[in-house]
Short mmCIF file of C-alpha atoms in Angstrom, two decimals:
data_model
loop_
_atom_site.label_atom_id
_atom_site.label_comp_id
_atom_site.label_asym_id
_atom_site.label_seq_id
_atom_site.Cartn_x
_atom_site.Cartn_y
_atom_site.Cartn_z
CA UNK E 1 -0.36 -11.24 24.25
CA UNK E 2 -2.41 -14.78 23.26
CA UNK E 3 -1.26 -14.76 19.92
CA UNK E 4 1.99 -12.78 19.09
CA UNK E 5 2.28 -10.90 16.02
CA UNK E 6 4.95 -12.36 13.45
CA UNK E 7 6.48 -10.73 10.85
CA UNK E 8 8.82 -11.36 8.02
CA UNK E 9 12.00 -9.47 8.31
CA UNK E 10 13.66 -9.16 5.18
CA UNK E 11 17.00 -8.43 7.33
CA UNK E 12 16.92 -12.19 9.00
CA UNK E 13 14.83 -13.54 6.20
CA UNK E 14 12.56 -15.47 8.50
CA UNK E 15 9.42 -14.74 10.36
CA UNK E 16 10.49 -13.37 13.79
CA UNK E 17 7.82 -12.12 17.06
CA UNK E 18 7.29 -8.25 16.83
CA UNK E 19 8.03 -6.84 20.14
CA UNK E 20 8.26 -2.81 19.80
CA UNK E 21 11.39 -1.18 21.04
CA UNK E 22 8.95 0.81 23.53
CA UNK E 23 5.80 -0.74 24.02
CA UNK E 24 2.96 0.58 23.47
CA UNK E 25 4.64 3.22 20.93
CA UNK E 26 5.50 1.35 17.61
CA UNK E 27 7.56 3.46 14.98
CA UNK E 28 6.82 2.71 11.15
CA UNK E 29 8.25 4.17 8.13
CA UNK E 30 7.15 3.24 4.50
CA UNK E 31 8.95 4.76 1.36
CA UNK E 32 6.39 7.25 -0.16
CA UNK E 33 6.03 7.97 -4.05
CA UNK E 34 8.31 10.00 -5.94
CA UNK E 35 6.17 12.35 -7.40
CA UNK E 36 6.59 13.01 -11.07
CA UNK E 37 3.58 10.97 -12.84
CA UNK E 38 0.11 9.98 -12.16
CA UNK E 39 0.03 6.87 -9.42
CA UNK E 40 -0.45 3.56 -10.64
CA UNK E 41 -0.51 -0.24 -9.07
CA UNK E 42 3.28 0.01 -8.26
CA UNK E 43 2.07 2.87 -5.72
CA UNK E 44 -1.29 1.14 -4.23
CA UNK E 45 0.27 -1.78 -3.26
CA UNK E 46 3.05 -0.88 -0.86
CA UNK E 47 0.28 1.50 0.27
CA UNK E 48 -2.39 -1.37 0.36
CA UNK E 49 -0.27 -3.31 2.50
CA UNK E 50 1.16 -1.06 5.24
CA UNK E 51 -2.09 0.59 5.50
CA UNK E 52 -3.48 -3.00 6.81
CA UNK E 53 -0.08 -3.25 9.13
CA UNK E 54 -0.97 0.15 10.47
CA UNK E 55 -4.59 -0.52 10.85
CA UNK E 56 -3.94 -4.07 12.34
CA UNK E 57 -1.04 -2.69 14.85
CA UNK E 58 -3.51 -0.35 16.00
CA UNK E 59 -6.18 -2.66 16.42
CA UNK E 60 -4.17 -4.24 18.89
CA UNK E 61 -3.52 -1.59 20.74
CA UNK E 62 -0.32 -0.05 19.68
CA UNK E 63 0.31 3.55 19.32
CA UNK E 64 1.64 3.96 16.03
CA UNK E 65 3.41 6.58 14.36
CA UNK E 66 3.30 6.01 10.80
CA UNK E 67 5.81 8.37 8.63
CA UNK E 68 5.31 8.04 4.71
CA UNK E 69 7.37 10.35 2.60
CA UNK E 70 6.85 12.39 -0.39
CA UNK E 71 9.98 12.29 -2.64
CA UNK E 72 10.36 15.39 -4.67
CA UNK E 73 14.08 16.17 -5.02
CA UNK E 74 17.21 14.03 -5.69
CA UNK E 75 16.20 10.90 -7.43
CA UNK E 76 17.50 10.51 -10.77
CA UNK E 77 16.53 8.59 -13.80
CA UNK E 78 17.49 4.65 -13.57
CA UNK E 79 17.91 5.39 -9.55
CA UNK E 80 21.63 6.35 -10.73
CA UNK E 81 24.32 9.12 -9.01
CA UNK E 82 24.01 10.93 -12.56
CA UNK E 83 21.75 11.98 -15.05
CA UNK E 84 18.82 14.20 -14.70
CA UNK E 85 16.41 14.62 -11.92
CA UNK E 86 12.96 13.19 -12.46
CA UNK E 87 10.90 15.72 -11.52
CA UNK E 88 13.21 18.42 -12.90
CA UNK E 89 12.90 16.34 -16.22
CA UNK E 90 9.06 16.32 -16.23
CA UNK E 91 9.09 20.40 -15.11
CA UNK E 92 11.01 20.82 -18.09
CA UNK E 93 9.40 18.85 -20.48
CA UNK E 94 6.13 20.76 -19.33
CA UNK E 95 7.53 24.03 -19.21
CA UNK E 96 6.46 24.35 -15.34
CA UNK E 97 8.55 24.76 -11.85
CA UNK E 98 9.51 21.49 -10.30
CA UNK E 99 7.23 21.86 -7.35
CA UNK E 100 4.07 22.99 -9.57
CA UNK E 101 5.04 19.13 -10.73
CA UNK E 102 5.34 17.76 -7.14
CA UNK E 103 2.33 19.62 -5.62
CA UNK E 104 0.00 18.18 -8.72
CA UNK E 105 1.08 14.66 -8.32
CA UNK E 106 1.12 14.80 -4.43
CA UNK E 107 -2.74 15.88 -4.78
CA UNK E 108 -3.24 13.14 -7.43
CA UNK E 109 -1.72 10.49 -5.49
CA UNK E 110 -3.65 11.57 -2.26
CA UNK E 111 -6.99 11.03 -4.28
CA UNK E 112 -6.11 7.78 -5.54
CA UNK E 113 -5.23 6.58 -1.76
CA UNK E 114 -8.44 8.01 -0.82
CA UNK E 115 -10.38 5.83 -3.33
CA UNK E 116 -8.45 2.78 -2.38
CA UNK E 117 -9.33 3.75 1.65
CA UNK E 118 -5.76 3.98 2.65
CA UNK E 119 -5.53 6.06 5.89
CA UNK E 120 -3.21 9.08 6.12
CA UNK E 121 0.27 8.53 7.47
CA UNK E 122 0.94 10.03 10.79
CA UNK E 123 3.42 12.25 9.13
CA UNK E 124 4.07 12.65 5.47
CA UNK E 125 7.61 14.58 5.27
CA UNK E 126 8.81 16.01 1.89
CA UNK E 127 12.23 15.39 1.11
CA UNK E 128 12.91 19.23 -0.31
CA UNK E 129 11.84 20.42 3.14
CA UNK E 130 14.42 18.38 5.11
CA UNK E 131 17.12 19.37 2.92
CA UNK E 132 18.76 20.51 6.24
CA UNK E 133 18.45 17.44 8.48
CA UNK E 134 20.26 15.80 5.00
CA UNK E 135 23.23 18.07 5.13
CA UNK E 136 23.46 17.35 8.89
CA UNK E 137 23.69 13.39 8.29
CA UNK E 138 26.23 14.10 5.22
CA UNK E 139 28.45 15.92 7.90
CA UNK E 140 28.30 13.26 10.56
CA UNK E 141 29.21 10.83 7.90
CA UNK E 142 31.82 12.48 6.88
CA UNK E 143 33.20 13.10 10.41
CA UNK E 144 33.02 9.43 10.89
CA UNK E 145 35.35 9.20 7.96
CA UNK E 146 33.34 6.91 5.62
CA UNK E 147 32.72 9.76 2.93
CA UNK E 148 34.34 12.05 0.94
CA UNK E 149 34.44 15.12 -1.28
CA UNK E 150 35.16 14.87 -5.03
CA UNK E 151 34.38 18.25 -7.16
CA UNK E 152 31.84 19.77 -5.20
CA UNK E 153 29.84 16.43 -4.56
CA UNK E 154 30.10 14.02 -1.59
CA UNK E 155 30.19 10.08 -1.93
CA UNK E 156 29.67 7.30 0.36
CA UNK E 157 32.72 4.93 0.64
CA UNK E 158 31.41 1.56 0.13
CA UNK E 159 34.76 -0.33 0.06
CA UNK E 160 35.48 1.45 3.70
CA UNK E 161 32.24 0.81 5.31
CA UNK E 162 32.16 -2.87 4.38
CA UNK E 163 35.42 -3.51 6.07
CA UNK E 164 33.86 -1.84 9.11
CA UNK E 165 30.41 -3.10 9.23
CA UNK E 166 29.60 -5.56 6.38
CA UNK E 167 27.92 -3.80 3.19
CA UNK E 168 25.05 -5.80 1.68
CA UNK E 169 23.12 -7.08 5.24
CA UNK E 170 20.03 -6.60 3.67
CA UNK E 171 20.35 -7.68 0.09
CA UNK E 172 22.85 -10.50 1.00
CA UNK E 173 25.11 -9.16 -1.87
CA UNK E 174 29.06 -9.65 -1.33
CA UNK E 175 30.81 -6.55 -2.52
CA UNK E 176 33.17 -8.88 -4.22
CA UNK E 177 30.79 -10.16 -6.56
CA UNK E 178 29.40 -6.46 -6.93
CA UNK E 179 32.67 -5.13 -7.62
CA UNK E 180 33.44 -7.49 -10.41
CA UNK E 181 30.04 -7.01 -12.11
CA UNK E 182 30.23 -3.52 -11.92
CA UNK E 183 32.25 -1.52 -14.66
CA UNK E 184 33.24 2.29 -14.37
CA UNK E 185 31.04 4.21 -16.21
CA UNK E 186 31.60 7.93 -17.97
CA UNK E 187 30.86 10.67 -15.51
CA UNK E 188 31.45 8.72 -12.71
CA UNK E 189 35.67 9.29 -12.41
CA UNK E 190 34.96 11.49 -9.47
CA UNK E 191 34.36 8.38 -7.19
CA UNK E 192 36.55 6.41 -5.61
CA UNK E 193 34.76 3.11 -6.71
CA UNK E 194 32.23 2.80 -9.02
CA UNK E 195 29.93 1.46 -6.38
CA UNK E 196 30.01 4.35 -3.94
CA UNK E 197 27.21 6.32 -4.22
CA UNK E 198 26.15 10.08 -3.73
CA UNK E 199 25.19 11.38 -0.59
CA UNK E 200 25.54 15.26 -2.12
CA UNK E 201 25.35 16.37 -5.78
CA UNK E 202 27.10 19.20 -6.67
CA UNK E 203 24.71 21.23 -9.10
CA UNK E 204 25.39 23.21 -12.26
CA UNK E 205 24.10 26.74 -12.16
CA UNK E 206 21.02 25.92 -14.71
CA UNK E 207 20.33 23.04 -12.30
CA UNK E 208 16.86 24.59 -10.63
CA UNK E 209 16.67 22.10 -7.55
CA UNK E 210 19.87 23.01 -5.68
CA UNK E 211 20.68 24.71 -2.13
CA UNK E 212 23.52 25.89 -0.47
CA UNK E 213 25.92 23.47 1.14
CA UNK E 214 29.07 23.61 2.98
CA UNK E 215 30.18 21.56 -0.22
CA UNK E 216 28.47 24.26 -2.63
CA UNK E 217 25.51 24.64 -4.37
CA UNK E 218 23.82 21.24 -4.56
CA UNK E 219 20.80 18.69 -4.02
CA UNK E 220 21.02 15.50 -1.91
CA UNK E 221 21.43 12.05 -3.14
CA UNK E 222 18.05 10.02 -3.24
CA UNK E 223 19.10 7.66 -0.37
CA UNK E 224 19.73 10.17 2.19
CA UNK E 225 16.35 11.71 2.68
CA UNK E 226 14.55 8.61 4.26
CA UNK E 227 17.57 7.87 6.59
CA UNK E 228 17.10 11.64 7.94
CA UNK E 229 13.52 12.17 8.17
CA UNK E 230 13.26 8.44 9.83
CA UNK E 231 15.97 9.70 12.34
CA UNK E 232 13.99 13.05 13.00
CA UNK E 233 10.67 11.52 13.55
CA UNK E 234 11.05 7.83 14.81
CA UNK E 235 14.56 8.52 16.20
CA UNK E 236 18.02 6.79 16.06
CA UNK E 237 16.23 3.29 16.06
CA UNK E 238 12.73 2.16 15.58
CA UNK E 239 10.71 -0.49 14.63
CA UNK E 240 9.61 -1.11 11.38
CA UNK E 241 10.65 -0.05 8.04
CA UNK E 242 8.76 -1.00 4.86
CA UNK E 243 8.56 -0.55 1.18
CA UNK E 244 8.37 -2.33 -2.00
CA UNK E 245 10.87 -5.44 -2.93
CA UNK E 246 12.55 -3.05 -5.52
CA UNK E 247 13.78 -1.18 -2.77
CA UNK E 248 15.94 -3.55 -1.06
CA UNK E 249 19.03 -2.79 -3.12
CA UNK E 250 20.20 -0.25 -3.48
CA UNK E 251 17.91 2.09 -1.79
CA UNK E 252 17.55 0.51 1.48
CA UNK E 253 20.67 -1.31 1.46
CA UNK E 254 22.10 2.28 1.13
CA UNK E 255 19.92 3.86 4.25
CA UNK E 256 21.52 1.06 6.43
CA UNK E 257 24.53 2.07 5.34
CA UNK E 258 24.21 5.52 6.19
CA UNK E 259 22.77 5.25 9.29
CA UNK E 260 25.09 2.77 10.56
CA UNK E 261 27.81 4.64 9.41
CA UNK E 262 26.32 8.40 11.15
CA UNK E 263 25.54 6.55 14.38
CA UNK E 264 28.77 4.52 15.34
CA UNK E 265 27.31 1.09 13.85
CA UNK E 266 24.29 1.09 15.58
CA UNK E 267 21.46 -0.09 13.44
CA UNK E 268 18.46 2.08 12.35
CA UNK E 269 15.76 -0.19 12.08
CA UNK E 270 14.67 -3.57 13.72
CA UNK E 271 12.48 -5.19 11.16
CA UNK E 272 12.69 -4.54 7.47
CA UNK E 273 9.15 -5.65 5.72
CA UNK E 274 9.04 -5.75 1.84
CA UNK E 275 5.70 -6.24 -0.26
CA UNK E 276 6.56 -8.14 -3.28
CA UNK E 277 5.99 -6.77 -7.14
CA UNK E 278 3.23 -7.08 -9.43
CA UNK E 279 2.49 -8.11 -13.39
CA UNK E 280 -0.01 -7.39 -15.99
CA UNK E 281 -1.08 -10.06 -17.60
CA UNK E 282 2.10 -12.17 -16.46
CA UNK E 283 4.17 -9.53 -17.87
CA UNK E 284 6.24 -6.79 -15.86
CA UNK E 285 4.29 -3.46 -16.00
CA UNK E 286 5.83 -0.92 -18.53
CA UNK E 287 4.70 1.72 -20.58
CA UNK E 288 6.80 -0.04 -23.78
CA UNK E 289 4.81 -3.04 -23.62
CA UNK E 290 1.69 -1.17 -23.39
CA UNK E 291 0.62 -2.58 -20.30
CA UNK E 292 0.89 0.46 -17.95
CA UNK E 293 -2.49 1.24 -16.39
CA UNK E 294 -2.67 3.89 -13.79
CA UNK E 295 -5.05 3.91 -11.14
CA UNK E 296 -7.18 6.22 -12.65
CA UNK E 297 -7.35 4.43 -15.50
CA UNK E 298 -8.71 0.83 -13.85
CA UNK E 299 -11.64 3.20 -12.08
CA UNK E 300 -12.73 4.66 -15.36
CA UNK E 301 -11.76 1.48 -17.39
CA UNK E 302 -9.84 4.01 -20.13
CA UNK E 303 -7.22 1.69 -21.60
CA UNK E 304 -7.20 -0.72 -23.96
CA UNK E 305 -5.94 -3.45 -21.60
CA UNK E 306 -9.23 -3.56 -19.67
CA UNK E 307 -12.67 -4.54 -20.48
CA UNK E 308 -14.61 -2.33 -17.91
CA UNK E 309 -13.74 0.02 -14.83
CA UNK E 310 -12.71 -1.33 -11.90
CA UNK E 311 -13.61 0.11 -8.42
CA UNK E 312 -10.99 0.96 -5.81
CA UNK E 313 -12.33 -1.43 -3.56
CA UNK E 314 -11.93 -4.23 -6.07
CA UNK E 315 -8.65 -3.52 -6.33
CA UNK E 316 -7.71 -3.48 -2.96
CA UNK E 317 -9.58 -6.67 -2.38
CA UNK E 318 -7.66 -8.27 -5.36
CA UNK E 319 -4.14 -7.33 -3.58
CA UNK E 320 -5.47 -8.57 -0.41
CA UNK E 321 -6.62 -11.95 -1.68
CA UNK E 322 -2.93 -12.40 -2.16
CA UNK E 323 -0.19 -12.69 0.76
CA UNK E 324 2.00 -9.63 0.47
CA UNK E 325 5.08 -11.30 0.07
CA UNK E 326 3.78 -13.13 -3.04
CA UNK E 327 3.69 -11.47 -6.80
CA UNK E 328 0.06 -10.35 -7.86
CA UNK E 329 -0.49 -10.72 -11.72
CA UNK E 330 -3.60 -8.23 -13.00
CA UNK E 331 -5.30 -9.75 -15.32
CA UNK E 332 -9.52 -8.82 -16.44
CA UNK E 333 -10.29 -12.30 -15.48
CA UNK E 334 -8.81 -11.88 -12.15
CA UNK E 335 -10.10 -8.70 -11.66
CA UNK E 336 -13.77 -10.34 -12.48
CA UNK E 337 -13.54 -12.74 -10.06
CA UNK E 338 -12.25 -10.32 -7.18
CA UNK E 339 -15.40 -8.16 -8.31
CA UNK E 340 -17.64 -11.06 -7.58
CA UNK E 341 -15.93 -12.35 -4.69
CA UNK E 342 -16.11 -8.44 -3.21
CA UNK E 343 -19.82 -8.18 -4.06
CA UNK E 344 -20.60 -11.50 -2.49
CA UNK E 345 -18.94 -10.27 0.85
CA UNK E 346 -20.54 -6.92 0.71
CA UNK E 347 -23.92 -8.33 0.53
CA UNK E 348 -23.14 -10.75 3.47
CA UNK E 349 -21.96 -7.53 5.59
CA UNK E 350 -25.52 -5.69 4.64
CA UNK E 351 -27.59 -9.01 5.54
CA UNK E 352 -26.00 -9.40 8.83
CA UNK E 353 -29.09 -6.23 9.96
CA UNK E 354 -31.58 -8.77 9.22
CA UNK E 355 -30.50 -11.67 10.98
CA UNK E 356 -32.35 -12.85 13.83
CA UNK E 357 -31.44 -14.16 17.38
CA UNK E 358 -32.39 -17.47 18.60
CA UNK E 359 -32.17 -19.11 22.22
CA UNK E 360 -29.38 -21.10 21.33
CA UNK E 361 -26.16 -21.56 19.70
CA UNK E 362 -25.58 -24.33 16.45
CA UNK E 363 -21.77 -23.26 16.14
CA UNK E 364 -18.94 -21.45 18.34
CA UNK E 365 -18.21 -17.93 17.27
CA UNK E 366 -15.02 -17.81 19.09
CA UNK E 367 -13.54 -20.33 16.59
CA UNK E 368 -13.74 -17.73 13.64
CA UNK E 369 -11.99 -14.98 15.74
CA UNK E 370 -9.25 -17.36 16.73
CA UNK E 371 -8.66 -17.77 13.19
CA UNK E 372 -9.02 -14.22 11.80
CA UNK E 373 -6.41 -13.52 14.51
CA UNK E 374 -3.99 -16.37 14.04
CA UNK E 375 -3.80 -15.54 10.02
CA UNK E 376 -3.05 -11.66 10.68
CA UNK E 377 -0.75 -12.86 13.13
CA UNK E 378 1.17 -15.13 10.94
CA UNK E 379 2.93 -12.06 8.79
CA UNK E 380 -0.58 -10.37 7.99
CA UNK E 381 -1.52 -13.41 6.21
CA UNK E 382 -4.65 -11.39 4.51
CA UNK E 383 -5.28 -14.69 1.92
CA UNK E 384 -6.50 -16.86 4.96
CA UNK E 385 -8.41 -14.16 6.58
CA UNK E 386 -10.73 -13.71 3.36
CA UNK E 387 -10.94 -17.30 3.73
CA UNK E 388 -12.22 -17.41 6.99
CA UNK E 389 -14.68 -14.23 6.20
CA UNK E 390 -16.08 -16.30 3.13
CA UNK E 391 -16.88 -19.19 5.74
CA UNK E 392 -18.55 -16.45 7.50
CA UNK E 393 -20.33 -15.35 4.83
CA UNK E 394 -21.47 -19.08 4.26
CA UNK E 395 -23.24 -19.22 8.18
CA UNK E 396 -24.40 -15.53 7.50
CA UNK E 397 -27.40 -17.62 4.66
CA UNK E 398 -27.39 -20.35 6.84
CA UNK E 399 -28.41 -18.22 9.70
CA UNK E 400 -30.78 -16.29 7.10
CA UNK E 401 -32.12 -19.33 5.73
CA UNK E 402 -32.76 -20.78 9.61
CA UNK E 403 -30.12 -23.52 8.78
CA UNK E 404 -27.92 -22.33 11.80
CA UNK E 405 -28.74 -20.18 15.03
CA UNK E 406 -27.12 -17.63 17.42
CA UNK E 407 -28.09 -16.19 20.95
CA UNK E 408 -28.46 -12.58 20.52
CA UNK E 409 -24.93 -12.40 22.42
CA UNK E 410 -23.03 -14.60 19.88
CA UNK E 411 -24.99 -13.04 17.14
CA UNK E 412 -23.71 -9.65 18.40
CA UNK E 413 -20.37 -11.24 18.59
CA UNK E 414 -20.64 -12.65 15.12
CA UNK E 415 -21.38 -9.24 13.32
CA UNK E 416 -18.80 -7.64 14.99
CA UNK E 417 -16.14 -10.09 14.20
CA UNK E 418 -17.07 -9.73 10.55
CA UNK E 419 -17.19 -6.01 10.37
CA UNK E 420 -14.17 -5.54 11.99
CA UNK E 421 -12.03 -7.75 10.24
CA UNK E 422 -13.54 -6.81 6.47
CA UNK E 423 -13.94 -2.80 7.19
CA UNK E 424 -11.11 -1.98 10.19
CA UNK E 425 -8.34 -4.08 9.52
CA UNK E 426 -8.82 -5.03 5.91
CA UNK E 427 -9.99 -1.36 5.17
CA UNK E 428 -12.81 -2.74 2.57
CA UNK E 429 -15.76 -0.32 1.94
CA UNK E 430 -18.81 -0.47 -0.01
CA UNK E 431 -18.28 1.19 -3.44
CA UNK E 432 -20.85 3.54 -3.00
CA UNK E 433 -19.20 4.85 0.20
CA UNK E 434 -16.30 5.53 -1.15
CA UNK E 435 -17.43 6.80 -4.77
CA UNK E 436 -15.55 9.72 -6.17
CA UNK E 437 -18.87 10.55 -7.65
CA UNK E 438 -21.30 12.84 -6.30
CA UNK E 439 -22.76 11.01 -3.00
CA UNK E 440 -26.10 12.98 -3.75
CA UNK E 441 -26.17 10.88 -6.89
CA UNK E 442 -25.67 7.49 -5.29
CA UNK E 443 -28.59 8.23 -3.12
CA UNK E 444 -30.47 9.32 -6.59
CA UNK E 445 -29.24 5.75 -7.63
CA UNK E 446 -30.80 3.81 -4.60
CA UNK E 447 -33.67 5.50 -4.94
CA UNK E 448 -34.68 5.49 -8.83
CA UNK E 449 -33.99 1.75 -8.34
CA UNK E 450 -36.41 1.12 -5.10
CA UNK E 451 -39.06 2.97 -7.15
CA UNK E 452 -38.59 0.85 -9.93
CA UNK E 453 -38.74 -2.23 -7.52
CA UNK E 454 -42.15 -1.00 -6.13
CA UNK E 455 -43.45 -0.65 -9.62
CA UNK E 456 -42.32 -4.05 -10.32
CA UNK E 457 -44.08 -5.14 -6.67
CA UNK E 458 -47.23 -3.42 -8.07
CA UNK E 459 -47.19 -5.25 -11.44
CA UNK E 460 -46.54 -8.60 -9.88
CA UNK E 461 -49.51 -8.16 -7.53
CA UNK E 462 -51.83 -7.24 -10.54
CA UNK E 463 -50.13 -10.39 -11.98
CA UNK E 464 -48.81 -8.56 -15.02
CA UNK E 465 -45.66 -10.40 -15.13
CA UNK E 466 -44.58 -9.34 -18.56
CA UNK E 467 -43.69 -5.55 -16.83
CA UNK E 468 -42.51 -7.37 -13.67
CA UNK E 469 -39.63 -9.14 -15.70
CA UNK E 470 -39.13 -6.39 -17.94
CA UNK E 471 -38.13 -4.07 -15.08
CA UNK E 472 -35.91 -7.04 -13.69
CA UNK E 473 -34.32 -7.64 -16.82
CA UNK E 474 -33.63 -3.96 -17.81
CA UNK E 475 -32.20 -3.75 -14.14
CA UNK E 476 -30.06 -6.39 -15.04
CA UNK E 477 -28.52 -5.08 -18.17
CA UNK E 478 -27.81 -2.00 -16.10
CA UNK E 479 -25.70 -4.23 -13.73
CA UNK E 480 -28.32 -4.50 -11.18
CA UNK E 481 -28.80 -8.13 -9.51
CA UNK E 482 -32.54 -8.28 -8.09
CA UNK E 483 -33.42 -11.20 -5.48
CA UNK E 484 -36.87 -11.87 -4.30
CA UNK E 485 -37.15 -12.65 -0.64
CA UNK E 486 -40.29 -13.63 1.93
CA UNK E 487 -39.45 -9.97 2.74
CA UNK E 488 -39.48 -8.25 -0.58
CA UNK E 489 -37.12 -7.66 -3.32
CA UNK E 490 -33.24 -7.11 -2.81
CA UNK E 491 -30.95 -5.31 -4.86
CA UNK E 492 -27.19 -5.22 -5.14
CA UNK E 493 -24.71 -3.18 -7.85
CA UNK E 494 -22.34 -5.18 -9.32
CA UNK E 495 -18.89 -3.53 -8.73
#
């Protein structure tokens, strides 16, 4: 490969050349949502980040098996070992079966991902559908001597594991510091050590989500599902494991410990990738702060913090304008700027079809190809990709105005490059194509605008400037921008 792909490995804290275990096959596992509420920005960022990785690896010719799980059991409140299951609590409050809650919010999650143009993973396993695999994982850890049974629950022995393999290698935390900063909490008496985490939890008779096990009726610990399902679908060792930075500890740290304890110290994952967090107007998103905004609220504008609706593509484009390892701060001003930038980019992709070839090249198209490839190969540097795309947008306008020229071969290459990176790799799309409204309605809008512009042109022919300006100004109020060109009037709809 002329320009090899480098990705930042959280495990080593440095960029490393990506070399698959079994080229051309790539195993990719990403932690999916816990489905007990509407999808929000926190769900969107890892989904978009690893969608771009999935797209780019496929573009490079790799055969990617992308596994993204659905957590529908075992995730307790505050990510702890005690307390109520998040889905069971929602079910109790709404007087529903837990699986009704899980199914409803899984559908909602899929709808939001479709709107964001996030590709479906290769496999989307549910935690509740892999109880047997999780029990088998716990049994292997017990047999290896790194877990113990206590009152019908099974806990991972962190201190014993640490002496054998070292606990905290991903988060770079030392067990001594964690012990000194951890106090014993009520209800944790059955643990040998406050740092020990649950592999299997004993369930009381009134607990709805429970299954039979060698240790009695219960349910798996939150960390077990990803280790068990990663092994099942990607093997004992696979290439990339991804998720949000908030999962580094304890979730991913515990995954590493479970896998190594069960497999005689062998690592499960070669490259750990994590997207950074996001804020809203400089503050962490939270319901108590009044800045918790679901994706549907962004798409409809139905939230007091939002000045107007923002299309799914505006949200996606805004996220990709920052590097996945950098923080992203959402604000109306930032989204307005993203909306205008996206509109300019989409206008240029539409304008490509009207460009005319010449008999000579006034610039070298391959320079753009190298810049785009180098940016993506540098740990998915999408901001640099977008900067290069806007350089290409400028050239689109210069070619249209006959200020730059390309031969037919070079022009085809230029078009292919711009479209491939916009649509296939970054996963952007015209808003009308991904509208959640009826597609026939979109065609009707376009037909109505075209009809108005025909009427306007007739008025201009009659030199009826009053009617001409009235139509233009009215369309502007509705969000349509009208430009008069030599070929006639062109219009775009603000996204």
